[in-house]
């Protein structure tokens, strides 16, 4: 409107109207437009499916039109005579002739084209930045606690240090514990098993890994020294525990019923995954304080969420001689 209505033409029709108020209203509408674009960008970034984007944008469009709906209701005396008179003022129905200032219009046209280009460039840069951060695992948990079920794999094939193989009964609950994000595989973070009590990386032994395999379209548990058979090739995604098919980037979203390999595929094997980072004392079960995203437990409590109580250091017994 600013490029179509000059101060002179506005004054000729409405002498009592302040031009700065007209400019201010136009700038407010511009800010509302940018707010709509920003909200649309946030919706696109956070949505998991295209249909979610469609519904969210539809709702956003409805919210944006609420002021126009309210204005039309005011004109129809839905909110009283005072607002009806305000909504039916002549300034809202005035028509202005198109101004013929070729030099001015060309400059404004070039400015608007540059503005549109900058908006598009900023949106593309923002989406690129967020996509790269997502692929590097910055938006996922850095430390998790994983609890497997009691499934048993009898005579699992294990590779020793010398490169030979031997059979060993494998209980999947032995992989319970803390896993820390370390690297990226197929565009998603890799979580590496830590030592049981110190929660630090293994030095002599090799820990298990939980990662996403695009060839399987699943999150999988793998171990470098465990294979399905002595004759099978060593594969990058030689899984022993895997999730249902998914495209989720966040491992916490696929906790639940997985499949285990026990010489054959066993469905319905449970796995529980929780984020080790805390936000408040309630995340520490009220047995500690949350400091820098980590639970600092009170004395006599331990665990990533202070969920365990230390056992009694001394046990007293009574012996009777009959």
Coordinates of C-alpha atoms in Angstrom, one line a residue:
X1 CA 0.0 0.0 0.0
X2 CA 2.9 2.4 0.7
X3 CA 4.0 2.4 -2.9
X4 CA 0.4 2.9 -4.2
X5 CA -0.8 5.6 -1.8
X6 CA 1.3 8.8 -1.4
X7 CA 1.1 11.2 1.5
X8 CA -0.4 13.9 -0.8
X9 CA -3.2 11.6 -2.1
X10 CA -4.0 10.5 1.5
X11 CA -4.2 14.1 2.7
X12 CA -6.5 15.1 -0.2
X13 CA -9.1 12.5 0.8
X14 CA -8.6 12.5 4.6
X15 CA -7.1 15.7 5.8
X16 CA -7.5 14.7 9.5
X17 CA -5.6 11.5 9.1
X18 CA -1.9 11.4 10.2
X19 CA 0.3 9.9 7.5
X20 CA 2.7 8.3 10.1
X21 CA -0.2 6.3 11.5
X22 CA -0.9 4.9 8.0
X23 CA 2.8 4.0 7.7
X24 CA 2.8 2.4 11.1
X25 CA -0.3 0.2 10.3
X26 CA 1.4 -0.9 7.1
X27 CA 4.6 -1.9 9.0
X28 CA 2.5 -3.8 11.5
X29 CA 1.0 -5.8 8.7
X30 CA 4.4 -6.5 7.3
X31 CA 5.5 -7.7 10.8
X32 CA 2.5 -10.0 10.9
X33 CA 3.5 -11.4 7.6
X34 CA 7.0 -12.1 8.8
X35 CA 5.6 -13.7 11.9
X36 CA 3.5 -16.0 9.7
X37 CA 6.6 -17.0 7.7
X38 CA 8.6 -17.7 10.8
X39 CA 5.8 -19.8 12.3
X40 CA 5.5 -21.7 9.0
X41 CA 9.3 -22.3 9.1
X42 CA 9.1 -23.7 12.6
X43 CA 6.2 -26.0 11.6
X44 CA 8.1 -27.4 8.6
X45 CA 11.2 -28.0 10.8
X46 CA 9.3 -29.8 13.6
X47 CA 6.9 -31.8 11.5
X48 CA 7.4 -35.6 11.0
X49 CA 5.2 -36.0 8.0
X50 CA 3.9 -33.9 5.1
X51 CA 0.3 -34.3 6.2
X52 CA 1.2 -32.8 9.6
X53 CA 2.6 -29.7 7.7
X54 CA -0.7 -29.4 5.8
X55 CA -2.9 -29.5 8.9
X56 CA -0.6 -27.2 10.9
X57 CA -0.5 -24.6 8.1
X58 CA -4.2 -24.8 7.7
X59 CA -4.7 -24.1 11.4
X60 CA -2.1 -21.2 11.2
X61 CA -3.9 -19.7 8.2
X62 CA -7.2 -19.8 10.2
X63 CA -5.6 -18.0 13.2
X64 CA -4.2 -15.4 10.9
X65 CA -7.6 -14.7 9.5
X66 CA -9.2 -14.2 12.9
X67 CA -8.6 -10.5 12.9
X68 CA -10.3 -10.1 9.5
X69 CA -13.2 -12.2 10.7
X70 CA -13.5 -10.0 13.8
X71 CA -13.4 -6.9 11.6
X72 CA -16.3 -8.2 9.5
X73 CA -18.3 -9.0 12.6
X74 CA -17.7 -5.5 13.9
X75 CA -19.1 -4.0 10.7
X76 CA -22.2 -6.1 11.1
X77 CA -22.8 -4.8 14.6
X78 CA -22.0 -8.2 16.2
X79 CA -20.0 -6.3 19.0
X80 CA -22.1 -3.2 19.4
X81 CA -22.8 0.1 17.8
X82 CA -19.5 1.7 18.7
X83 CA -17.4 -0.9 17.0
X84 CA -19.8 -1.0 14.1
X85 CA -19.3 2.8 13.5
X86 CA -15.6 2.4 13.7
X87 CA -15.6 -0.5 11.2
X88 CA -17.7 1.3 8.7
X89 CA -15.6 4.5 8.5
X90 CA -15.0 5.9 5.1
X91 CA -11.3 5.3 5.3
X92 CA -11.9 1.6 5.1
X93 CA -13.8 1.8 1.9
X94 CA -11.9 4.6 0.0
X95 CA -10.3 3.9 -3.4
X96 CA -7.1 5.6 -4.6
X97 CA -6.0 6.0 -8.1
X98 CA -2.7 4.3 -9.0
X99 CA 0.2 6.6 -8.8
X100 CA 2.3 7.0 -11.9
X101 CA 5.8 7.5 -10.6
X102 CA 7.9 5.3 -12.9
X103 CA 11.2 6.1 -11.2
X104 CA 9.8 5.5 -7.8
X105 CA 7.9 2.4 -8.7
X106 CA 11.0 0.9 -10.4
X107 CA 13.1 1.4 -7.2
X108 CA 10.4 0.0 -5.0
X109 CA 9.9 -3.0 -7.3
X110 CA 13.7 -3.7 -7.3
X111 CA 13.7 -3.4 -3.5
X112 CA 10.8 -5.9 -3.2
X113 CA 12.4 -8.4 -5.5
X114 CA 15.6 -8.2 -3.4
X115 CA 13.5 -8.6 -0.2
X116 CA 11.7 -11.7 -1.6
X117 CA 15.1 -13.2 -2.7
X118 CA 16.6 -12.6 0.8
X119 CA 13.6 -14.2 2.4
X120 CA 14.0 -17.3 0.2
X121 CA 17.7 -17.4 0.8
X122 CA 17.3 -17.2 4.6
X123 CA 14.7 -20.0 4.5
X124 CA 17.0 -22.3 2.5
X125 CA 20.0 -21.5 4.7
X126 CA 18.0 -22.1 7.8
X127 CA 16.7 -25.5 6.6
X128 CA 20.2 -26.5 5.4
X129 CA 21.7 -25.6 8.8
X130 CA 19.0 -27.5 10.8
X131 CA 19.3 -30.5 8.5
X132 CA 23.1 -30.7 9.0
X133 CA 22.7 -30.3 12.7
X134 CA 20.1 -33.0 12.8
X135 CA 22.3 -35.4 10.7
X136 CA 25.2 -34.8 13.1
X137 CA 23.0 -35.8 16.1
X138 CA 22.9 -32.4 17.8
X139 CA 19.2 -32.6 18.5
X140 CA 19.2 -36.1 19.9
X141 CA 20.1 -37.4 23.4
X142 CA 23.9 -37.5 24.1
X143 CA 23.6 -40.2 26.8
X144 CA 20.9 -42.8 27.2
X145 CA 20.2 -45.8 29.5
X146 CA 19.1 -49.0 27.7
X147 CA 17.4 -51.9 29.3
X148 CA 16.9 -55.1 27.3
X149 CA 14.8 -58.1 28.1
X150 CA 15.9 -61.6 29.3
X151 CA 16.0 -63.2 25.8
X152 CA 18.7 -65.9 25.6
X153 CA 20.8 -66.8 22.5
X154 CA 22.3 -70.2 23.1
X155 CA 25.6 -70.9 21.4
X156 CA 26.1 -67.4 20.1
X157 CA 29.1 -67.1 17.7
X158 CA 31.8 -64.9 19.3
X159 CA 35.1 -63.9 17.6
X160 CA 38.1 -63.9 19.8
X161 CA 41.2 -61.7 19.7
X162 CA 43.1 -64.1 17.5
X163 CA 40.4 -64.1 14.9
X164 CA 39.0 -67.5 15.8
X165 CA 35.4 -68.3 16.8
X166 CA 33.8 -70.0 19.8
X167 CA 30.3 -70.5 21.0
X168 CA 28.9 -68.8 24.1
X169 CA 25.5 -68.4 25.6
X170 CA 24.4 -64.8 25.3
X171 CA 21.8 -63.1 27.5
X172 CA 20.8 -59.8 26.0
X173 CA 20.4 -58.2 29.4
X174 CA 24.2 -58.2 29.6
X175 CA 24.1 -55.2 27.2
X176 CA 22.0 -53.2 29.8
X177 CA 23.6 -49.9 30.8
X178 CA 24.6 -46.4 29.6
X179 CA 25.2 -45.7 25.9
X180 CA 26.9 -42.4 24.8
X181 CA 26.6 -40.8 21.4
X182 CA 29.7 -41.2 19.4
X183 CA 29.7 -40.5 15.7
X184 CA 27.1 -40.7 13.0
X185 CA 26.0 -43.6 10.8
X186 CA 23.5 -43.3 7.8
X187 CA 22.6 -39.7 9.0
X188 CA 21.8 -40.6 12.5
X189 CA 23.8 -40.8 15.8
X190 CA 25.6 -43.9 17.0
X191 CA 25.4 -44.9 20.6
X192 CA 28.3 -46.8 22.1
X193 CA 28.1 -49.0 25.2
X194 CA 30.0 -47.8 28.3
X195 CA 31.5 -49.6 31.3
X196 CA 28.8 -50.7 33.8
X197 CA 29.9 -48.8 36.9
X198 CA 32.3 -46.0 35.8
X199 CA 30.2 -45.1 32.7
X200 CA 33.3 -44.5 30.7
X201 CA 34.4 -46.1 27.4
X202 CA 35.8 -49.6 27.4
X203 CA 39.6 -49.8 27.3
X204 CA 40.4 -53.5 26.8
X205 CA 37.0 -54.7 25.6
X206 CA 34.7 -53.7 22.8
X207 CA 31.3 -52.3 23.6
X208 CA 28.1 -52.8 21.7
X209 CA 26.7 -50.2 19.4
X210 CA 23.1 -49.0 18.6
X211 CA 22.9 -47.3 15.3
X212 CA 20.5 -46.8 12.3
X213 CA 21.0 -48.9 9.2
X214 CA 19.5 -47.5 6.1
X215 CA 19.7 -50.9 4.4
X216 CA 17.5 -52.3 7.1
X217 CA 15.4 -49.2 7.6
X218 CA 15.8 -49.9 11.4
X219 CA 17.7 -49.1 14.5
X220 CA 19.9 -52.0 15.3
X221 CA 22.1 -53.3 18.1
X222 CA 25.4 -54.7 16.8
X223 CA 28.7 -55.9 18.3
X224 CA 31.9 -56.1 16.3
X225 CA 32.8 -59.6 17.7
X226 CA 29.4 -61.3 17.5
X227 CA 28.0 -62.9 14.3
X228 CA 25.0 -64.9 13.5
X229 CA 27.1 -67.9 12.3
X230 CA 30.7 -68.9 11.8
X231 CA 30.3 -68.9 8.1
X232 CA 28.6 -65.6 7.7
X233 CA 30.4 -62.6 6.5
X234 CA 31.3 -59.7 8.7
X235 CA 28.7 -57.0 7.8
X236 CA 28.4 -53.4 8.9
X237 CA 24.8 -53.9 10.0
X238 CA 25.1 -57.5 11.3
X239 CA 22.3 -56.9 13.9
X240 CA 21.5 -59.0 17.0
X241 CA 18.6 -56.8 18.1
X242 CA 16.6 -54.5 15.9
X243 CA 13.6 -52.2 15.9
X244 CA 10.5 -52.3 13.6
X245 CA 11.0 -50.4 10.3
X246 CA 11.2 -46.7 10.9
X247 CA 12.6 -43.5 9.6
X248 CA 12.7 -41.8 13.0
X249 CA 15.9 -39.8 13.8
X250 CA 15.3 -40.0 17.5
X251 CA 16.1 -43.3 19.1
X252 CA 14.0 -42.5 22.1
X253 CA 10.9 -42.6 19.8
X254 CA 11.4 -46.3 18.9
X255 CA 11.6 -47.7 22.4
X256 CA 9.3 -50.7 23.0
X257 CA 8.9 -53.9 21.1
X258 CA 11.9 -55.0 19.0
X259 CA 13.1 -58.2 17.5
X260 CA 16.0 -60.3 18.8
X261 CA 18.2 -62.9 17.1
X262 CA 18.5 -66.1 19.1
X263 CA 19.4 -68.4 16.2
X264 CA 16.1 -67.3 14.7
X265 CA 14.2 -64.0 14.7
X266 CA 12.2 -63.6 17.9
X267 CA 9.6 -60.8 17.8
X268 CA 8.2 -58.9 20.8
X269 CA 11.5 -58.5 22.6
X270 CA 11.2 -55.5 24.9
X271 CA 13.7 -52.7 25.1
X272 CA 13.4 -49.6 27.2
X273 CA 15.4 -46.4 26.4
X274 CA 15.5 -43.3 28.6
X275 CA 17.4 -40.0 28.2
X276 CA 20.1 -39.5 30.9
X277 CA 19.8 -35.8 30.7
X278 CA 17.6 -34.1 33.4
X279 CA 15.7 -30.9 33.5
X280 CA 14.5 -30.8 37.1
X281 CA 14.8 -32.6 40.4
X282 CA 11.8 -34.8 39.5
X283 CA 14.0 -36.4 36.7
X284 CA 16.3 -37.4 39.5
X285 CA 13.5 -39.2 41.4
X286 CA 13.8 -36.4 44.1
X287 CA 16.9 -38.3 45.3
X288 CA 19.3 -35.7 43.9
X289 CA 19.6 -32.3 42.1
X290 CA 19.8 -31.6 38.4
X291 CA 23.0 -29.8 37.6
X292 CA 24.1 -29.0 34.0
X293 CA 21.7 -31.6 32.7
X294 CA 23.1 -34.4 34.9
X295 CA 21.7 -35.8 38.2
X296 CA 23.9 -35.3 41.2
X297 CA 22.7 -37.9 43.7
X298 CA 22.4 -37.4 47.4
X299 CA 24.4 -39.7 49.6
X300 CA 23.3 -43.3 49.7
X301 CA 21.7 -43.0 46.2
X302 CA 23.2 -43.7 42.8
X303 CA 22.3 -44.3 39.1
X304 CA 21.9 -42.0 36.1
X305 CA 18.6 -40.8 37.6
X306 CA 19.4 -41.6 41.3
X307 CA 17.0 -44.5 41.0
X308 CA 19.0 -46.9 43.1
X309 CA 19.8 -46.9 46.8
X310 CA 23.1 -48.1 48.1
X311 CA 22.9 -51.4 49.9
X312 CA 23.6 -51.6 53.6
X313 CA 27.4 -51.8 54.3
X314 CA 26.9 -54.0 57.3
X315 CA 24.6 -56.9 57.8
X316 CA 24.0 -58.2 61.3
X317 CA 22.8 -61.7 62.0
X318 CA 21.8 -63.6 65.0
X319 CA 23.0 -67.1 65.6
X320 CA 21.3 -69.4 68.1
X321 CA 22.7 -72.7 69.2
X322 CA 20.1 -75.2 70.1

